[in-house]
Short mmCIF file of C-alpha atoms and ligand atoms in Angstrom, two decimals:
data_model
loop_
_atom_site.label_atom_id
_atom_site.label_comp_id
_atom_site.label_asym_id
_atom_site.label_seq_id
_atom_site.Cartn_x
_atom_site.Cartn_y
_atom_site.Cartn_z
CA MET T 28 0.70 -9.30 5.81
CA ARG T 29 -2.91 -8.97 6.93
CA ILE T 30 -4.91 -6.53 9.03
CA GLU T 31 -8.53 -7.63 9.38
CA GLY T 32 -7.99 -9.98 6.44
CA LYS T 33 -6.67 -7.28 4.08
CA GLU T 34 -3.09 -7.41 2.77
CA PHE T 35 -0.87 -4.39 3.52
CA ARG T 36 2.71 -3.30 3.19
CA THR T 37 3.96 -0.75 5.72
CA ILE T 38 4.78 1.99 3.19
CA TRP T 39 3.80 2.90 -0.36
CA TYR T 40 3.59 5.88 -2.73
CA GLU T 41 0.24 6.91 -4.18
CA ASN T 42 -1.10 10.17 -5.69
CA ASN T 43 2.11 12.12 -4.97
CA VAL T 44 2.21 11.23 -1.26
CA VAL T 45 3.90 8.52 0.77
CA LYS T 46 1.44 6.44 2.80
CA ILE T 47 2.39 4.90 6.15
CA ILE T 48 0.58 3.06 8.93
CA ASP T 49 0.82 5.28 12.03
CA GLN T 50 2.35 2.89 14.57
CA THR T 51 1.93 5.28 17.52
CA LYS T 52 -1.81 4.57 17.40
CA LEU T 53 -1.62 0.76 17.19
CA PRO T 54 -3.14 -1.52 18.38
CA HIS T 55 -6.10 0.70 19.28
CA GLN T 56 -6.52 2.65 16.04
CA PHE T 57 -5.48 1.68 12.51
CA ILE T 58 -4.67 4.96 10.76
CA ILE T 59 -3.03 5.41 7.37
CA LYS T 60 -1.14 8.69 7.30
CA ASP T 61 0.13 10.81 4.38
CA LEU T 62 3.71 12.06 4.28
CA LYS T 63 3.82 15.01 1.87
CA THR T 64 7.22 16.55 2.53
CA VAL T 65 10.66 15.42 3.63
CA LYS T 66 9.98 17.13 7.00
CA ASP T 67 6.94 14.84 7.39
CA ALA T 68 9.18 11.82 6.76
CA ILE T 69 11.81 13.05 9.26
CA ASN T 70 9.12 13.68 11.87
CA ALA T 71 7.49 10.26 11.30
CA ILE T 72 10.86 8.59 11.96
CA LYS T 73 11.63 10.78 15.02
CA ILE T 74 8.32 10.28 16.79
CA MET T 75 8.20 6.62 15.69
CA GLU T 76 5.07 6.68 13.58
CA VAL T 77 7.35 4.41 11.57
CA ARG T 78 10.02 2.39 13.37
CA GLY T 79 12.09 -0.76 13.06
CA ALA T 80 15.43 -0.67 11.22
CA PRO T 81 14.32 -1.76 7.71
CA LEU T 82 11.19 0.41 7.72
CA ILE T 83 13.02 3.57 8.76
CA GLY T 84 15.44 2.83 5.90
CA GLY T 85 12.50 2.55 3.47
CA THR T 86 10.93 5.75 4.87
CA ALA T 87 14.21 7.63 4.51
CA ALA T 88 14.46 6.48 0.87
CA TYR T 89 10.95 7.77 0.15
CA GLY T 90 11.83 10.89 2.21
CA MET T 91 14.58 11.63 -0.33
CA ALA T 92 12.04 11.33 -3.15
CA LEU T 93 9.71 13.70 -1.30
CA ALA T 94 12.57 16.21 -0.92
CA ILE T 95 13.13 16.15 -4.69
CA GLN T 96 9.40 16.44 -5.38
CA GLU T 97 9.27 19.47 -3.09
CA ASN T 98 12.36 21.39 -4.19
CA ASN T 99 14.73 19.96 -6.77
CA ASP T 100 17.69 21.99 -5.62
CA PRO T 101 21.04 20.22 -4.88
CA ASP T 102 21.62 22.10 -1.60
CA PHE T 103 18.11 21.30 -0.34
CA ILE T 104 18.50 17.64 -1.33
CA LYS T 105 21.87 17.40 0.43
CA LYS T 106 20.55 19.09 3.60
CA SER T 107 17.49 16.80 3.57
CA SER T 108 19.72 13.73 3.27
CA GLU T 109 21.69 14.84 6.35
CA GLU T 110 18.56 15.57 8.37
CA LEU T 111 17.11 12.17 7.46
CA ILE T 112 20.29 10.39 8.58
CA GLU T 113 20.22 12.29 11.89
CA SER T 114 16.56 11.55 12.61
CA ARG T 115 17.44 8.38 14.57
CA PRO T 116 21.02 7.37 15.34
CA THR T 117 21.22 3.63 16.01
CA ALA T 118 19.67 1.68 13.11
CA ILE T 119 22.19 1.67 10.29
CA ASN T 120 19.54 1.04 7.61
CA LEU T 121 18.72 4.74 7.68
CA LYS T 122 22.17 5.89 6.53
CA TRP T 123 22.47 2.89 4.23
CA ALA T 124 19.24 3.83 2.41
CA VAL T 125 20.03 7.57 2.16
CA ASP T 126 23.57 6.86 0.88
CA ARG T 127 22.15 4.45 -1.72
CA MET T 128 19.65 7.08 -2.89
CA MET T 129 22.33 9.82 -3.12
CA LYS T 130 24.66 7.52 -5.06
CA LYS T 131 21.91 6.64 -7.50
CA LEU T 132 20.80 10.25 -8.04
CA VAL T 133 24.12 12.04 -8.26
CA ASP T 134 24.47 11.88 -12.07
CA ILE T 135 20.83 12.00 -13.11
CA ASN T 136 19.62 15.06 -14.98
CA ASN T 137 16.82 17.23 -13.72
CA ASP T 138 13.75 16.10 -15.63
CA LYS T 139 14.31 12.41 -14.77
CA ILE T 140 15.44 12.74 -11.16
CA LEU T 141 12.05 12.41 -9.40
CA ASP T 142 11.07 9.32 -11.41
CA GLU T 143 14.44 7.74 -10.69
CA ALA T 144 14.21 8.60 -6.97
CA LEU T 145 10.76 7.04 -6.70
CA LYS T 146 11.96 3.99 -8.61
CA GLU T 147 14.98 3.53 -6.34
CA ALA T 148 12.91 4.01 -3.14
CA LYS T 149 10.47 1.34 -4.36
CA GLU T 150 13.39 -0.91 -5.29
CA ILE T 151 14.84 -0.55 -1.74
CA CYS T 152 11.44 -1.52 -0.29
CA ASP T 153 10.85 -4.40 -2.74
CA GLU T 154 14.32 -5.73 -2.02
CA ASP T 155 13.71 -5.59 1.74
CA GLU T 156 10.47 -7.52 1.29
CA LYS T 157 12.27 -10.21 -0.72
CA PHE T 158 15.17 -10.38 1.78
CA CYS T 159 12.75 -10.74 4.70
CA GLU T 160 10.93 -13.52 2.84
CA ASN T 161 14.26 -15.32 2.34
CA ILE T 162 15.10 -14.87 6.05
CA GLY T 163 11.85 -16.72 6.70
CA VAL T 164 12.74 -19.56 4.35
CA ASN T 165 16.19 -19.90 5.96
CA GLY T 166 14.91 -19.63 9.54
CA LEU T 167 12.10 -22.11 8.88
CA LYS T 168 14.71 -24.92 8.68
CA ILE T 169 15.68 -24.32 12.34
CA ILE T 170 12.07 -24.32 13.55
CA GLU T 171 11.42 -27.46 11.51
CA GLU T 172 14.42 -29.22 13.08
CA ILE T 173 13.16 -28.41 16.58
CA TYR T 174 9.66 -29.59 15.65
CA ASN T 175 10.93 -32.85 14.15
CA LYS T 176 12.73 -33.67 17.41
CA LYS T 177 10.01 -32.44 19.76
CA LYS T 178 6.86 -33.41 17.80
CA ASP T 179 5.01 -30.74 19.73
CA THR T 180 4.40 -26.97 19.61
CA VAL T 181 7.60 -24.98 19.14
CA ASN T 182 7.77 -22.16 21.72
CA ILE T 183 9.64 -19.12 20.46
CA LEU T 184 10.52 -16.04 22.50
CA THR T 185 10.90 -12.68 20.76
CA HIS T 186 11.74 -9.17 21.95
CA CYS T 187 10.49 -5.80 20.69
CA ASN T 188 8.82 -5.79 17.27
CA ALA T 189 10.90 -7.26 14.48
CA GLY T 190 7.68 -8.16 12.71
CA TRP T 191 6.31 -7.03 9.37
CA LEU T 192 5.43 -3.65 10.89
CA ALA T 193 9.17 -3.05 11.47
CA THR T 194 10.01 -3.89 7.85
CA ILE T 195 8.18 -3.56 4.55
CA ASN T 196 6.57 -7.00 4.84
CA TRP T 197 7.14 -10.40 6.55
CA GLY T 198 9.38 -8.98 9.30
CA THR T 199 12.76 -10.39 10.20
CA ALA T 200 12.25 -12.31 13.49
CA THR T 201 8.65 -13.13 12.59
CA SER T 202 9.30 -14.28 9.03
CA PRO T 203 10.49 -17.81 10.03
CA ILE T 204 7.46 -17.97 12.37
CA TYR T 205 5.03 -16.98 9.58
CA HIS T 206 6.66 -19.53 7.26
CA ALA T 207 6.42 -22.28 9.90
CA HIS T 208 2.77 -21.45 10.58
CA LYS T 209 1.95 -21.52 6.84
CA LYS T 210 3.61 -24.96 6.65
CA GLY T 211 1.40 -26.27 9.43
CA ILE T 212 4.10 -26.48 12.12
CA PRO T 213 2.49 -25.63 15.48
CA VAL T 214 4.19 -22.55 16.93
CA HIS T 215 3.52 -20.41 19.97
CA VAL T 216 5.27 -17.08 20.58
CA TRP T 217 6.24 -15.61 23.94
CA VAL T 218 6.06 -11.89 23.24
CA ASP T 219 8.22 -9.68 25.48
CA GLU T 220 6.13 -6.63 26.31
CA THR T 221 9.25 -4.47 25.64
CA ARG T 222 9.08 -1.52 27.96
CA PRO T 223 9.09 1.40 27.74
CA ARG T 224 7.26 1.74 24.40
CA ASN T 225 5.71 -1.74 24.47
CA GLN T 226 6.45 -2.61 20.84
CA GLY T 227 6.07 -6.30 21.72
CA ALA T 228 2.64 -5.96 23.32
CA ASN T 229 1.31 -3.25 21.00
CA LEU T 230 2.74 -4.39 17.67
CA THR T 231 4.13 -7.96 17.70
CA SER T 232 1.17 -9.48 19.51
CA TYR T 233 -1.23 -7.43 17.34
CA GLU T 234 0.28 -8.58 14.06
CA LEU T 235 0.53 -12.23 15.19
CA ASN T 236 -3.15 -12.12 16.21
CA GLU T 237 -4.07 -10.84 12.74
CA GLU T 238 -2.33 -13.91 11.23
CA ASN T 239 -3.90 -16.27 13.82
CA ILE T 240 -0.58 -17.23 15.37
CA PRO T 241 -0.88 -18.26 19.04
CA ASN T 242 1.05 -15.84 21.25
CA THR T 243 1.25 -14.75 24.87
CA ILE T 244 2.51 -11.39 26.09
CA ILE T 245 4.94 -11.58 29.02
CA ALA T 246 6.59 -8.91 31.16
CA ASP T 247 10.16 -8.36 30.02
CA ASN T 248 11.54 -10.10 33.12
CA THR T 249 9.59 -13.34 32.64
CA GLY T 250 11.71 -14.94 29.89
CA GLY T 251 14.34 -16.19 32.37
CA ILE T 252 12.03 -18.37 34.44
CA LEU T 253 10.31 -19.68 31.30
CA MET T 254 13.71 -20.77 29.98
CA GLN T 255 14.57 -22.43 33.31
CA ARG T 256 11.28 -24.32 33.09
CA GLY T 257 12.05 -25.55 29.56
CA GLU T 258 9.20 -23.54 28.08
CA VAL T 259 11.27 -21.73 25.47
CA ASP T 260 12.68 -23.77 22.55
CA MET T 261 14.44 -20.87 20.88
CA CYS T 262 14.73 -17.07 20.89
CA ILE T 263 14.50 -15.08 17.66
CA VAL T 264 15.12 -11.33 17.68
CA GLY T 265 15.85 -8.61 15.15
CA THR T 266 18.67 -6.07 15.14
CA ASP T 267 19.24 -2.39 14.39
CA ARG T 268 22.91 -2.78 13.62
CA THR T 269 25.10 -5.88 13.60
CA LEU T 270 28.85 -5.50 13.37
CA SER T 271 30.93 -7.63 11.04
CA ASN T 272 32.32 -9.41 14.15
CA GLY T 273 28.80 -10.60 14.99
CA ASP T 274 28.06 -8.23 17.91
CA VAL T 275 24.37 -7.38 17.81
CA CYS T 276 22.82 -4.04 18.71
CA ASN T 277 19.07 -4.33 19.31
CA LYS T 278 16.25 -3.03 21.50
CA ILE T 279 17.16 -2.55 25.16
CA GLY T 280 16.76 -5.83 27.05
CA THR T 281 17.92 -8.09 24.21
CA TYR T 282 21.28 -8.64 25.96
CA LEU T 283 19.64 -9.86 29.18
CA LYS T 284 17.54 -12.31 27.18
CA ALA T 285 20.66 -13.60 25.43
CA LEU T 286 22.38 -14.12 28.81
CA ALA T 287 19.40 -16.08 30.12
CA ALA T 288 19.30 -18.13 26.89
CA HIS T 289 23.03 -18.90 27.20
CA ASP T 290 22.64 -19.99 30.82
CA ASN T 291 19.77 -22.31 29.88
CA LYS T 292 21.23 -23.61 26.59
CA VAL T 293 18.35 -22.13 24.61
CA PRO T 294 19.41 -21.27 21.03
CA PHE T 295 19.48 -17.50 20.48
CA TYR T 296 19.09 -16.45 16.83
CA VAL T 297 19.28 -12.96 15.33
CA THR T 298 17.56 -12.23 12.01
CA LEU T 299 18.70 -9.48 9.67
CA PRO T 300 18.82 -8.33 6.09
CA SER T 301 22.33 -7.39 4.87
CA SER T 302 21.36 -3.70 5.00
CA THR T 303 21.61 -3.97 8.81
CA ILE T 304 25.27 -5.05 8.79
CA ASP T 305 27.76 -2.33 9.68
CA TRP T 306 30.99 -3.34 7.91
CA ASP T 307 32.87 -0.23 9.15
CA ILE T 308 32.57 0.01 12.94
CA LYS T 309 34.83 -2.58 14.54
CA ASP T 310 34.10 -2.01 18.22
CA SER T 311 30.55 -2.09 19.56
CA LYS T 312 31.43 0.73 22.01
CA ASN T 313 31.40 3.03 18.97
CA ILE T 314 27.78 2.27 18.02
CA PRO T 315 25.66 5.36 18.73
CA ILE T 316 23.06 4.30 21.30
CA GLU T 317 19.91 6.39 21.17
CA GLU T 318 18.74 7.92 24.45
CA ARG T 319 15.08 8.88 24.22
CA ASN T 320 12.85 11.14 26.27
CA SER T 321 12.35 9.86 29.83
CA GLU T 322 8.62 10.56 29.43
CA GLU T 323 8.43 7.25 27.54
CA LEU T 324 9.17 5.60 30.90
CA SER T 325 7.28 7.82 33.30
CA HIS T 326 4.04 7.86 31.28
CA VAL T 327 1.96 5.07 29.74
CA GLU T 328 -0.65 5.24 27.03
CA GLY T 329 -3.79 3.19 26.55
CA ILE T 330 -7.48 3.53 25.82
CA ASP T 331 -10.06 4.65 28.35
CA GLU T 332 -13.67 3.47 28.72
CA ASN T 333 -14.70 5.78 25.85
CA ASN T 334 -12.13 4.16 23.52
CA GLU T 335 -10.04 7.32 23.57
CA ILE T 336 -6.25 7.12 23.71
CA LYS T 337 -5.01 8.63 27.02
CA LYS T 338 -1.54 9.14 28.46
CA VAL T 339 -1.03 8.95 32.22
CA LEU T 340 1.88 9.54 34.60
CA ILE T 341 2.89 6.41 36.56
CA TYR T 342 6.09 7.58 38.34
CA PRO T 343 6.51 9.89 41.31
CA SER T 344 6.44 13.34 39.73
CA LYS T 345 9.83 14.25 41.31
CA SER T 346 11.68 11.10 40.09
CA LYS T 347 14.26 11.17 37.36
CA ALA T 348 14.28 8.41 34.72
CA MET T 349 16.78 7.36 32.06
CA ASN T 350 15.77 5.84 28.73
CA LEU T 351 18.49 4.09 26.71
CA ALA T 352 16.80 2.53 23.68
CA PHE T 353 19.29 -0.16 22.62
CA ASP T 354 21.94 -2.52 24.00
CA ILE T 355 24.67 -4.76 22.67
CA THR T 356 24.64 -8.55 22.71
CA PRO T 357 28.20 -9.82 22.24
CA ALA T 358 28.65 -12.32 19.41
CA LYS T 359 29.55 -15.12 21.88
CA TYR T 360 25.90 -15.28 23.00
CA VAL T 361 24.48 -15.48 19.47
CA THR T 362 23.82 -18.98 18.13
CA GLY T 363 23.48 -17.77 14.54
CA LEU T 364 22.62 -14.86 12.25
CA ILE T 365 19.75 -15.65 9.91
CA THR T 366 20.14 -13.54 6.76
CA GLU T 367 18.65 -13.45 3.27
CA LYS T 368 21.66 -15.39 2.01
CA GLY T 369 21.66 -18.13 4.65
CA ILE T 370 22.61 -18.71 8.27
CA SER T 371 25.95 -17.39 9.43
CA GLU T 372 27.91 -17.87 12.62
CA ALA T 373 28.21 -14.60 14.54
CA SER T 374 31.84 -14.10 13.48
CA SER T 375 33.63 -11.98 10.89
CA GLU T 376 35.04 -15.01 9.02
CA SER T 377 31.60 -16.52 8.58
CA LEU T 378 29.82 -13.24 7.71
CA LYS T 379 32.51 -12.18 5.24
CA LYS T 380 32.38 -15.59 3.55
CA LEU T 381 28.60 -15.46 3.22
CA PHE T 382 28.63 -11.94 1.74
CA ASN T 383 31.83 -12.28 -0.31
CA LYS T 384 33.59 -9.43 1.52
O1 LIG P 175 12.99 1.56 18.60
P1 LIG P 175 12.45 0.65 17.53
O2 LIG P 175 11.04 0.22 17.78
O3 LIG P 175 12.66 1.21 16.15
O4 LIG P 175 13.36 -0.62 17.67
C1 LIG P 175 13.17 -1.71 16.80
C2 LIG P 175 14.00 -2.87 17.13
O5 LIG P 175 14.81 -2.85 18.03
C3 LIG P 175 13.86 -4.06 16.23
O6 LIG P 175 14.11 -5.23 16.94
C4 LIG P 175 14.90 -3.92 15.12
O7 LIG P 175 14.78 -2.68 14.48
C5 LIG P 175 14.78 -4.97 14.11
S1 LIG P 175 13.40 -4.67 13.08
C6 LIG P 175 13.25 -5.86 11.91
#
């Protein structure tokens, strides 16, 4: 998608380095950063220079290629794969991508292994782009249906950033919105700010602005009253891990939005590529929920009058804070799962049928 009119993907390989857009500096500075080693890739995932389930999967895949480029030794490659998987615990795309790379590379002889690793990492990213595009085509039908009934702007609420910056391109939650906009359907997006890291305000609103899609940032607690007032036609969110029973793990606060949507009969859709489905864990209590540094809550970042990025403390200095990064929305609150293959009910029968499991 576009930044200042120029097309970008979120990650690519060029001149022996992996290029990423540093998301910790957005929306104030647009910086393309080089990842030269697997440690760089691990660090970029940990400190969230790259984030969003599909993009951390793509970064981990390229991280494996960087490990091979650096030191083509089986023990080093194995250790790197483990460190990549551990770099963030909740989004399953990370493990999925590393496992796919390891499976592909296991029988390849030495002089071909780097080329094959780079090819597979690109394939993982190209596939994600295609899947996200298909999610858009499938989700467009729902927006179109609402528009055909309403004959007026479709108001969509989203949480966190499940936009193109969280994927390779298109995004998951935003892809149906981009498709609707391209088709001339009037859409307006309520963007949850998404405390504590403000991915909604800093990333979703930013990328929608760059594509000229009307959007309004709201505090995370505002969605409920907007739904009561009939000002939300549907919610669309992404996910970091969805179980085969349809339970959805996503950015903290998603569950509360789903409860409000249920109470107000607002359809609540979750968008995901199949790489985000966890077919193994059966009980959502067993999903590892990331707990991040409490400084993400107690401090905020922005630009000062000299356009310099500054971080300031906003809490009492003696207060403790707790920062759980994800929550679980039970399947019963999910209207449908929009995937690259079509729309599924949030149930194991429906998901298994769609994916021939
Ligand atoms: O902590 P983040 O910013 O990586 O969390 C991202 C989300 O929760 C997204 O909604 C999810 O990864 C889906 S991205 C298409």
